[in-house]
Coordinates of C-alpha atoms in Angstrom, one line a residue:
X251 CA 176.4 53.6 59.1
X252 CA 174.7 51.9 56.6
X253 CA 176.6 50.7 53.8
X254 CA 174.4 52.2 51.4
X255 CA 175.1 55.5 52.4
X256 CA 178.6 57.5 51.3
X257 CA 180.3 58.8 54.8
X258 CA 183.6 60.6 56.6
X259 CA 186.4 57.8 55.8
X260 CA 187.8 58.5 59.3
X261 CA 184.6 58.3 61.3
X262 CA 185.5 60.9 63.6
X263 CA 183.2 64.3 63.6
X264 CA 179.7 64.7 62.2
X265 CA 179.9 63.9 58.3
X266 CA 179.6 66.9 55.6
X267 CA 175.9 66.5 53.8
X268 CA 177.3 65.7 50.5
X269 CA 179.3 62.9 52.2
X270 CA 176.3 61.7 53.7
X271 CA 174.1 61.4 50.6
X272 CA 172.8 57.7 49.1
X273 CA 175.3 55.9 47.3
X274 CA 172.7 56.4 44.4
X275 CA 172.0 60.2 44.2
X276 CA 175.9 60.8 45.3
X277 CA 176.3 58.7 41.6
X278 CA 174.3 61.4 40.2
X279 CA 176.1 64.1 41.4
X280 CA 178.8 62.4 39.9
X281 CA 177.3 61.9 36.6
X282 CA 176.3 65.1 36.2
X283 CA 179.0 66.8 37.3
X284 CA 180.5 65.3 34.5
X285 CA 177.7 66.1 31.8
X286 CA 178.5 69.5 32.6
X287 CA 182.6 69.4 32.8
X288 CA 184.4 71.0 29.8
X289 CA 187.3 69.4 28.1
X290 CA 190.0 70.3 26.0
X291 CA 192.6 68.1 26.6
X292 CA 193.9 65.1 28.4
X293 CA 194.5 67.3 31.7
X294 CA 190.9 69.0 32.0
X295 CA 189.4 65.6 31.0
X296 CA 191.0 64.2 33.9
X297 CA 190.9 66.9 36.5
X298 CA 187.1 66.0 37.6
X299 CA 187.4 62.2 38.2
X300 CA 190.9 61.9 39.7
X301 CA 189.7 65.2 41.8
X302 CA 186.7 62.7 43.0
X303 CA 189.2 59.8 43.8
X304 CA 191.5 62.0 46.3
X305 CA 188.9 63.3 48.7
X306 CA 188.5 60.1 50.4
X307 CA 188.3 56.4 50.3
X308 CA 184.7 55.5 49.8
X309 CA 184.7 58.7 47.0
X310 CA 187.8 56.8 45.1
X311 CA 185.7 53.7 45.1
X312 CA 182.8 55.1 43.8
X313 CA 184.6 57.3 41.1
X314 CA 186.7 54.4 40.0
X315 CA 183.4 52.2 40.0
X316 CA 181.5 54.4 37.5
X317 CA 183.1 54.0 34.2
X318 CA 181.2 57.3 32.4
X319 CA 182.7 59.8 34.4
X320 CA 186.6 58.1 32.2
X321 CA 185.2 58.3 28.6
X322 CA 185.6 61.6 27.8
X323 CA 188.5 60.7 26.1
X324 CA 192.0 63.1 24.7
X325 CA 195.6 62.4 23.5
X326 CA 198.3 64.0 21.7
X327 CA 201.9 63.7 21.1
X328 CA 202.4 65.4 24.6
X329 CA 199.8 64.0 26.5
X330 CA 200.6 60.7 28.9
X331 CA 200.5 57.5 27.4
X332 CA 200.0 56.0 30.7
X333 CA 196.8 58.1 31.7
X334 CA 195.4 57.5 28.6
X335 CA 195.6 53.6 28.6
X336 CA 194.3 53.9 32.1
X337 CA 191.4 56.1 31.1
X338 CA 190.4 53.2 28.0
X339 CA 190.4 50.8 31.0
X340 CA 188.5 52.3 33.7
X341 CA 186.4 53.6 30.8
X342 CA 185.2 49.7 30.3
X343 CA 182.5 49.7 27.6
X344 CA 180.7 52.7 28.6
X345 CA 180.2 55.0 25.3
X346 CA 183.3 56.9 24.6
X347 CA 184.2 60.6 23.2
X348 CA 187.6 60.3 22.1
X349 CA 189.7 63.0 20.2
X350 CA 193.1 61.9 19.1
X351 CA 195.8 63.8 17.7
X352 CA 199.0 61.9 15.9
X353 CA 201.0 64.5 14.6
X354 CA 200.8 68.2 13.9
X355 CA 201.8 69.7 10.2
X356 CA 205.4 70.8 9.1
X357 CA 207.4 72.3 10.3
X358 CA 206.8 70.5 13.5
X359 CA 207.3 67.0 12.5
X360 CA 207.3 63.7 15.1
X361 CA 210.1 62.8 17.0
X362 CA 210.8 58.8 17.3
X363 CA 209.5 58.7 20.5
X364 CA 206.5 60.6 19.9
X365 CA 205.9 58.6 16.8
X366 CA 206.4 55.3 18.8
X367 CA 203.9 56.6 21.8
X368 CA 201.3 57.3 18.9
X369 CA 201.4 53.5 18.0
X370 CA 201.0 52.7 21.5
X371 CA 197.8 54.7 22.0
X372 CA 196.6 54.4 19.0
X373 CA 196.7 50.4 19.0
X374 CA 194.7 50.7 22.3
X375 CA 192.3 53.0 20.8
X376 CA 191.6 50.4 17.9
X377 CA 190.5 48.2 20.9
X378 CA 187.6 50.4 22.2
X379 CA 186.2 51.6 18.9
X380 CA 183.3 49.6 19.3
X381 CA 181.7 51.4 21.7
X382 CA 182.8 54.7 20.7
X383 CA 180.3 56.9 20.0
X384 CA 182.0 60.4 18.7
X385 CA 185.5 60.1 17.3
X386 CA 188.3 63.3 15.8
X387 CA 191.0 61.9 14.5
X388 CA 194.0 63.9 13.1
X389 CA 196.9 62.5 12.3
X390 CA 200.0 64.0 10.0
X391 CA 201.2 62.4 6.7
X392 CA 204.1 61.2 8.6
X393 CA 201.5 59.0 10.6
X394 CA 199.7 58.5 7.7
X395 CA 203.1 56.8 5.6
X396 CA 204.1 54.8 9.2
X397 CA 201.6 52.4 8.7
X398 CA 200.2 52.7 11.9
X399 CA 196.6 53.8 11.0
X400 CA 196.3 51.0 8.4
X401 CA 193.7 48.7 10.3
X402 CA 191.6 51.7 10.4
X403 CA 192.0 53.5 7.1
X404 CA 193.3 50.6 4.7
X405 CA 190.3 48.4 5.4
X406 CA 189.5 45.6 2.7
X407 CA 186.2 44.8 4.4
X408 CA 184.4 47.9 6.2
X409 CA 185.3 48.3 9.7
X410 CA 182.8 47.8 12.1
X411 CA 182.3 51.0 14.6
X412 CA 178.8 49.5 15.9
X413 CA 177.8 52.6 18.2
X414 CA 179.9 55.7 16.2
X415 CA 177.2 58.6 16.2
X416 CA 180.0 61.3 14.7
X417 CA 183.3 61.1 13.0
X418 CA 185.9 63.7 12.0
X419 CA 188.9 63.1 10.4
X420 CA 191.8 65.3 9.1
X421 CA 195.1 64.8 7.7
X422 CA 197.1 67.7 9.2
X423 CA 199.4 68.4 6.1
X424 CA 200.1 71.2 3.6
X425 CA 200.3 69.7 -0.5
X426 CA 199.6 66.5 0.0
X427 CA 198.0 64.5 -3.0
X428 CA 194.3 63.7 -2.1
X429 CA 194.6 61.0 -4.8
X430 CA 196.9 59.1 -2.3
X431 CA 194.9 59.3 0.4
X432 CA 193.0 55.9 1.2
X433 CA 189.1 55.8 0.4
X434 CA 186.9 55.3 3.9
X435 CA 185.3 51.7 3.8
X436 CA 183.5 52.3 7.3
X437 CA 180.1 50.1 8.6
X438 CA 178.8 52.6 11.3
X439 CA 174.9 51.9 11.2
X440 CA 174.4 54.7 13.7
X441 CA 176.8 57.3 11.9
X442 CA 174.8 60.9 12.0
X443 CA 177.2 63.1 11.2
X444 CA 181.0 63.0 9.1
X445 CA 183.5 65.7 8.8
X446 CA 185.8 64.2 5.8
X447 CA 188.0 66.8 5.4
X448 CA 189.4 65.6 2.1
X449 CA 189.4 62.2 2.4
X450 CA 186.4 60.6 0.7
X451 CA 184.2 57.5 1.4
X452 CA 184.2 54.3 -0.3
X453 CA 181.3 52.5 1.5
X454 CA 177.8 53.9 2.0
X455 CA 177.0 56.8 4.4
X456 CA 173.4 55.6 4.6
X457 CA 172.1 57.0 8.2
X458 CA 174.7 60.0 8.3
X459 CA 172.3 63.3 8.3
X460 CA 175.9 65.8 8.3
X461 CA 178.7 65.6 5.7
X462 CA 181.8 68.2 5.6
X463 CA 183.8 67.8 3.4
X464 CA 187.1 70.0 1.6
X465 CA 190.0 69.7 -0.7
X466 CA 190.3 69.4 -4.4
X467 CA 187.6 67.2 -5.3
X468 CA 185.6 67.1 -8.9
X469 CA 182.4 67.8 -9.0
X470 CA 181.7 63.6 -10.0
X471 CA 183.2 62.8 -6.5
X472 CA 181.0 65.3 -4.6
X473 CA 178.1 64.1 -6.7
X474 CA 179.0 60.6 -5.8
X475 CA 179.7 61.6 -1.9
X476 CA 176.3 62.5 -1.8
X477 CA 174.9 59.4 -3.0
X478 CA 176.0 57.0 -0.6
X479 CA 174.6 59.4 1.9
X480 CA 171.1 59.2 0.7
X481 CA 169.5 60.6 4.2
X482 CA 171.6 63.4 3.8
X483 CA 170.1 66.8 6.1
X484 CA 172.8 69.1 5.7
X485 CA 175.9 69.3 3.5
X486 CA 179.3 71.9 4.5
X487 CA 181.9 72.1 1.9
X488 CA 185.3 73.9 3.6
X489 CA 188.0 75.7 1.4
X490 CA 186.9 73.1 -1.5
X491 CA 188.6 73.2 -5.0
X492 CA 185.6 71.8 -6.6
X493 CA 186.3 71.3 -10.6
X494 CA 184.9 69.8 -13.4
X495 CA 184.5 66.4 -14.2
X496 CA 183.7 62.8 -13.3
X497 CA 184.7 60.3 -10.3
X498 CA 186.8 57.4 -11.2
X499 CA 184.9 54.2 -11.5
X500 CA 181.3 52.6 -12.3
X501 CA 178.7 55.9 -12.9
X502 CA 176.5 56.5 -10.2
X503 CA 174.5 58.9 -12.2
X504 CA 171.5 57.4 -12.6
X505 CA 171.5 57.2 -8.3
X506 CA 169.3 60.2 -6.8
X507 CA 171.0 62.3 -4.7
X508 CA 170.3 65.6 -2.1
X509 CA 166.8 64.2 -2.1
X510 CA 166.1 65.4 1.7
X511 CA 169.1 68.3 2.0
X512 CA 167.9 70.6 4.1
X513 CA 171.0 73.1 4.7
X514 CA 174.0 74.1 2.6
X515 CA 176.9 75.8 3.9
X516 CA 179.8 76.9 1.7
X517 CA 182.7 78.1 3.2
X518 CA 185.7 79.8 1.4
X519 CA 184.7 78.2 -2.1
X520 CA 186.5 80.3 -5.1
X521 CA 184.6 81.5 -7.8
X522 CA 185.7 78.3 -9.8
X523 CA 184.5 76.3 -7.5
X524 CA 180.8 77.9 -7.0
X525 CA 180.6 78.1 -10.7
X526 CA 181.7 74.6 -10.8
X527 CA 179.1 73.9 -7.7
X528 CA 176.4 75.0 -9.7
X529 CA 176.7 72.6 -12.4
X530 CA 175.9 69.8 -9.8
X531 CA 172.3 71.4 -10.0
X532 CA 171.4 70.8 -6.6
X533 CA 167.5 71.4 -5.4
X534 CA 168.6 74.7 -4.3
X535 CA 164.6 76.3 -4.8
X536 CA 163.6 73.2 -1.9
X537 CA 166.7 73.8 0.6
X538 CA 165.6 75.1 3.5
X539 CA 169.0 77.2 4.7
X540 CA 172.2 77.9 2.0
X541 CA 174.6 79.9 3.7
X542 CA 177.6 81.4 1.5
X543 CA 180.7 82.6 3.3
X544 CA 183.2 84.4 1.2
X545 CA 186.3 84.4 3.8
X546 CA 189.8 84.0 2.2
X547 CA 188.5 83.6 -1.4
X548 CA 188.1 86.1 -4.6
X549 CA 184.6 85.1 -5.1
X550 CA 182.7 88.5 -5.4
X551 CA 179.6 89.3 -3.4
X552 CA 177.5 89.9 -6.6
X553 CA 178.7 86.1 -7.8
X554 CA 177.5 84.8 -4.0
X555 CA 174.2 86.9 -4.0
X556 CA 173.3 85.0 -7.4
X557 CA 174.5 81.6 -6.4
X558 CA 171.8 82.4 -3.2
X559 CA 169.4 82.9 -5.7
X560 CA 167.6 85.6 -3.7
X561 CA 165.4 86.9 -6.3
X562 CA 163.7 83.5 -7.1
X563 CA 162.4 83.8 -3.1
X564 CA 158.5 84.3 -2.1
X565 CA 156.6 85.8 0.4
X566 CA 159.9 87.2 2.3
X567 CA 159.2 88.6 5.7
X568 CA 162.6 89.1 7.1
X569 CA 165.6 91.0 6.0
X570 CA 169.3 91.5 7.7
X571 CA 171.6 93.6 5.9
X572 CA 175.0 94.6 7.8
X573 CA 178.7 95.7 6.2
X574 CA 179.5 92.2 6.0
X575 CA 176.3 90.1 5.6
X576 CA 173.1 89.6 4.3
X577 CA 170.3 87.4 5.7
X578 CA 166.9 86.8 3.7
X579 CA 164.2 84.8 5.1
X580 CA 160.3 83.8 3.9
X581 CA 157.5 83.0 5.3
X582 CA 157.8 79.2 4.5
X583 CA 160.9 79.1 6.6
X584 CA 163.6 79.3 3.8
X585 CA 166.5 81.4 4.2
X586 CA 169.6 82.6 2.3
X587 CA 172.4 83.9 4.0
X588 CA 175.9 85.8 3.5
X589 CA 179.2 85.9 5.2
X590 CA 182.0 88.0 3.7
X591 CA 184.9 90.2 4.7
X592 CA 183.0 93.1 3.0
X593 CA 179.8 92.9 1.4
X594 CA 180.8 96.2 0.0
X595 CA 176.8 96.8 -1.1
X596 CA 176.0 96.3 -4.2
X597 CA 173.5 98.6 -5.6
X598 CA 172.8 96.2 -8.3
X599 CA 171.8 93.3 -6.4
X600 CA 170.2 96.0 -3.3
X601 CA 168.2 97.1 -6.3
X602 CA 167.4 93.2 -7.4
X603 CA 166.1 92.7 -3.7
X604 CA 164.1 95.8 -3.2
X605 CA 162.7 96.0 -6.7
X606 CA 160.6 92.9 -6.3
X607 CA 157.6 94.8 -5.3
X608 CA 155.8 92.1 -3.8
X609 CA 158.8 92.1 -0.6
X610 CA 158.0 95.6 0.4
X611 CA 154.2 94.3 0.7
X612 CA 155.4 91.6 2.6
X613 CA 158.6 92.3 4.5
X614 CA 157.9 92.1 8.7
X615 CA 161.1 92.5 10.1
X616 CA 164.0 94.6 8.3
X617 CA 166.9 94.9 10.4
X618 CA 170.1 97.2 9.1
X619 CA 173.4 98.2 9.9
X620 CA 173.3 102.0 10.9
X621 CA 176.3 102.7 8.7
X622 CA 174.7 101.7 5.8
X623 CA 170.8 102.6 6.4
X624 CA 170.8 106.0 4.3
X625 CA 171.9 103.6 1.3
X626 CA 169.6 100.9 1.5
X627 CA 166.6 103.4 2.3
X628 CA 167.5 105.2 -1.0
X629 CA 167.0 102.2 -2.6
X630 CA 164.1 101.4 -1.1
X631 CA 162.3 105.1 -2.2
X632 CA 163.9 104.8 -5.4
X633 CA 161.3 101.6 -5.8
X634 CA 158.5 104.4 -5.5
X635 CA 157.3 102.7 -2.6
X636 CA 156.4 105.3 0.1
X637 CA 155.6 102.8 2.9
X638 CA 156.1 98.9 4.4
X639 CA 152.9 98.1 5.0
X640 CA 153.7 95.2 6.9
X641 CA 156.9 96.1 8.9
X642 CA 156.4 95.3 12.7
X643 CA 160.1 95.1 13.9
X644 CA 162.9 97.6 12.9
X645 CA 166.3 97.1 13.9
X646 CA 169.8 98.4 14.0
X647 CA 173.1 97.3 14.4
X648 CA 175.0 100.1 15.9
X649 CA 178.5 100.4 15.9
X650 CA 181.0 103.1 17.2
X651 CA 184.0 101.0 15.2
X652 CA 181.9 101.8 12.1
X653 CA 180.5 105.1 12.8
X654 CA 180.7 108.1 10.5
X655 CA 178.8 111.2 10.2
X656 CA 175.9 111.4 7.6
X657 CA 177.1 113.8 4.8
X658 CA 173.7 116.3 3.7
X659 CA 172.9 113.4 0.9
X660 CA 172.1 110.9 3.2
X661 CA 170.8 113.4 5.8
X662 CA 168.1 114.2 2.9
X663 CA 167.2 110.9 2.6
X664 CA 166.9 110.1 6.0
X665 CA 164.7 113.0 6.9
X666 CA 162.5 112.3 4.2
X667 CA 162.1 108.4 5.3
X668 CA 159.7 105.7 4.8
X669 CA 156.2 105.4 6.6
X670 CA 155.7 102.2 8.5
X671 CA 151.9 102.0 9.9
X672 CA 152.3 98.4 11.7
X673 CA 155.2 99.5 13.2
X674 CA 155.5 97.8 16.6
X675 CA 159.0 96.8 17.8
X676 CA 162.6 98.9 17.6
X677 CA 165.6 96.0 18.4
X678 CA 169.0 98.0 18.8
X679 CA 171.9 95.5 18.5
X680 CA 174.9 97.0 20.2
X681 CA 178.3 96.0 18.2
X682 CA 181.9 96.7 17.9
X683 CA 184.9 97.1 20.5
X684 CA 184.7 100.9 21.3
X685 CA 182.1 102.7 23.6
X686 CA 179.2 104.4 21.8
X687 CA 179.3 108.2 21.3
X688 CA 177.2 111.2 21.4
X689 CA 177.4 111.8 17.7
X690 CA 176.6 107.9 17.1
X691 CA 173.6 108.4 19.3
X692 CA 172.1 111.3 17.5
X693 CA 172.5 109.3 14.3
X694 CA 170.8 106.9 15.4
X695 CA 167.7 109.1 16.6
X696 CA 168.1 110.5 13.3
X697 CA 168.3 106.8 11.5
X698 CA 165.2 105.8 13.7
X699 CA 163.2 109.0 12.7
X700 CA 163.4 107.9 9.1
X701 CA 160.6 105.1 9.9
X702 CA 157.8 106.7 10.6
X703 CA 154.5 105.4 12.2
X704 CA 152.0 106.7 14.2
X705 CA 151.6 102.7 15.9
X706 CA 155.6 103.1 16.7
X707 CA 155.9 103.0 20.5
X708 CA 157.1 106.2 22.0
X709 CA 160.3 106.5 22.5
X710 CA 160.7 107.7 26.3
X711 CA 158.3 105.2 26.7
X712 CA 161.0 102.4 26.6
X713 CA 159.7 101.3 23.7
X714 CA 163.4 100.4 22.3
X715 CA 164.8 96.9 23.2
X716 CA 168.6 97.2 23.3
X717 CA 170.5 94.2 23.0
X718 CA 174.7 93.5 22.3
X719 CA 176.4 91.1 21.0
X720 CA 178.4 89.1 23.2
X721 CA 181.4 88.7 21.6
X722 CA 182.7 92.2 22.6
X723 CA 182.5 94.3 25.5
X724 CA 179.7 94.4 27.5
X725 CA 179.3 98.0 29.1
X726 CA 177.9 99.2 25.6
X727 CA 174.1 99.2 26.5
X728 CA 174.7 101.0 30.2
X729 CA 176.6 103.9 28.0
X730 CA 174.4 104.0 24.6
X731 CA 171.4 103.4 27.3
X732 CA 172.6 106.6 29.0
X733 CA 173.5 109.0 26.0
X734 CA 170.0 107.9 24.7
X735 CA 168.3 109.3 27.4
X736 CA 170.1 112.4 27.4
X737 CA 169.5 112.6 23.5
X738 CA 165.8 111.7 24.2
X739 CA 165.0 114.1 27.1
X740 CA 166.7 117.1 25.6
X741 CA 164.6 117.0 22.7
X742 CA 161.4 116.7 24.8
X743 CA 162.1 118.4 27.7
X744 CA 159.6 121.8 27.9
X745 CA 160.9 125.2 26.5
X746 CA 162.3 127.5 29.1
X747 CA 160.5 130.7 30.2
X748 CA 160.1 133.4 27.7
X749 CA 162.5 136.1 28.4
X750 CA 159.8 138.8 27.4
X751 CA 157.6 137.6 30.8
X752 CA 157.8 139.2 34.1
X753 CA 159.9 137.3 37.0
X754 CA 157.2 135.9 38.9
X755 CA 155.1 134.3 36.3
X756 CA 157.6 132.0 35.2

């Protein structure tokens, strides 16, 4: 056999035609098979290349040989020490993924051995951080007070990660003093993206693109996070306690900052903190996408809906309004977006939205939850406006978990409607856990019905698209599919014969 060629290690029998593939392409199986492997911990990391080195012998050479398919890297307290110093060393210099865990939070604390094998790995680790490319490290205060993680964290000159493309790092403890925690002198010139937690930095972040950050943190600190990221793209602040007041040390106020920000994602920010947020005056009016999300904090919808700035947009041409969140896009590409535990709708700031005349002429796709359609279409005909003269897609987000019967108020309003001449597309978007209904169906029909156009495609037609979101079960669309044909054809379906005519001319 040519020695080029990957064959049976026995010679006996004719070979399989994977086994019989160049050395090259057999490579790139490899390689790919890799690509596509997912990870979570040491054990899956492992389970494609040591499953490569047992098949035979000229396979184990070739795995071992190709350092890629070893740099998807993963330790924890529990993990092998072993395996992962022999992963760093088959690994060689090829560009590493390595996500390293030294300690969880109370009340789980390190044992001395575990504490011990930490140092171990986490010495070797140090070794291969310059060709690392992604790195999440999380570590406990424990760690953090051992003194193990000081060649890293405790820098005095920036330390040199020459290839790092993303970094996240967390400090898995409850109460600790961000104060205490050591400032991040780092020199990664290919850094993209940073997830900080709450530690902050204390060299420049000039090519990052991505900064998370979280904690208590005053709104000097944040304004002087963002300039030592000057290139900054897109900025997430997680569960911050963002207050007023300035940084410690030199002013950096007369530094630009945000000038390219393109997205802005708050998560879990209290109303303190957005209030405190807004002082920073960011460009919000320029930033493409700000997304709000409410979860686990008292700030009110109303209070997000005004940080969003909604009314201030032009030329909007999409809408999404659901129980829970509100999505607002124009034209130009800019959008605002909520995510809440309840947007419990507002009429005030429903009325703020619709009342902007110039939407209504403008609006193209409007896409509601069904649950909450007789509302927002009362405040839509309470504008005077008797039509969307521009509406092309209308869309629903149906869900049995959510369903209740119109009561004759909304039933009004629903049968009077809205007329939509440019009508052209109906998206249902199934939701929820439980199976649609017969009652849910008709209210739908009856929902759909309130948008009237004689451009609308007809119904039997197929001229609904019905999609689901995958996060819950999928046998929705074959039920609601079914009930809506039922629904559909008993309302179109030819009268039966008059009672008053003879037998035989029925």
């Amino acid at each position: 056999m040519s020695p080029g060629f990957s064959g049976s290690s026995n010679g006996v029998g004719p070979d399989p035609l994977i086994a019989r593939l160049h050395t090259d392409a057999l490579t790139l199986v490899f390689l790919t098979a890799h690509e596509d492997a997912f990870a979570h911990n040491q054990k899956s990391a492992l389970e494609l290349p040591l499953t490569l080195t047992h098949v035979c012998r000229r396979w184990r050479a070739l795995a071992l040989a190709q350092p890629r398919l070893w740099t998807n890297f993963f330790w924890s307290p529990r993990e092998s020490v072993a395996a992962a110093l022999a992963m760093l060393d088959r690994a060689a210099g090829a560009p590493l993924a390595m996500r390293v865990s030294l300690g969880a939070s109370i009340p789980n604390p390190l044992s001395d051995a575990a504490r011990a094998a930490g140092h171990v790995v986490f010495n070797a680790v140090l070794l291969h951080l310059w060709h690392t490319v992604e790195l999440d490290l999380s570590f406990c205060a424990d760690t953090l007070e051992s003194g193990h993680l000081t060649p890293l964290l405790f820098a005095d000159v920036p330390y040199a990660m020459p290839r790092l493309r993303a970094l996240r790092i967390s400090l898995n403890a409850i109460g600790y003093a961000v104060q205490d925690l050591p400032r991040l002198n780092l020199a990664c010139p290919q850094l993209a993206s940073v997830a900080l937690g709450a530690f902050r930095p204390r060299s420049l972040l000039g090519p990052a693109t991505h900064l998370q950050m979280g904690g208590p943190m005053k709104v000097g600190e944040l304004r002087r996070a963002l300039q030592r990221a000057p290139n900054l793209r897109s900025l997430s602040l997680l569960f911050c306690d963002l207050t007023p007041g300035d940084a410690e040390g030199p002013p950096f106020d007369h530094q630009p900052f945000a000038l390219h920000l393109a997205d802005l994602t708050t998560h879990s920010l209290t109303l303190s903190s957005m209030r405190a947020l807004e002082t920073l005056e960011l460009p919000l009016g320029r930033i493409q996408s700000v997304t709000t999300h409410t979860l686990f904090s008292n700030t009110p919808f109303s209070a997000a809906y005004d940080f969003l700035r909604v009314g201030e947009l032009a030329d909007v041409d999409t809408i999404s309004i659901a129980l829970k969140s509100l999505s607002v896009s124009t034209s130009a590409g800019l959008q605002r977006t909520f995510e809440g535990f309840d947007m419990s709708l507002s009429a005030t700031c429903m009325q703020d939205l619709f009342h902007a005349s110039p939407l209504l002429l403008t609006l193209r796709e409007l896409t509601v939850g069904l649950e909450i359609w007789a509302e927002v279409l009362g405040v839509i005909v309470d504008t005077g406006a008797t039509s969307l003269p521009r509406l092309e897609q209308f869309g629903m987000y149906v869900a049995e978990d959510d369903f209740s019967a119109a009561d004759d108020d909304e039933e009004a309003v629903l049968r009077n409607g809205i007329f939509a001449p440019s009508l052209a597309r109906i998206v249902v978007t199934l939701r929820g856990q439980q199976l649609p209904t017969r009652p849910l169906v008709r209210l739908f029909l009856l929902a759909l019905g309130s948008v009237r156009s004689p451009a609308a495609p007809a119904l039997p037609a197929g001229g609904i698209t019905i999609a689901e979101d995958h996060r819950f079960r999928s046998d929705r669309v074959a039920v609601f599919s079914e009930l809506l044909r039922d629904e559909i054809g008993a309302r179109i379906r030819p009268p039966g014969p008059s009672p008053d005519l003879p037998e035989r001319s029925r």
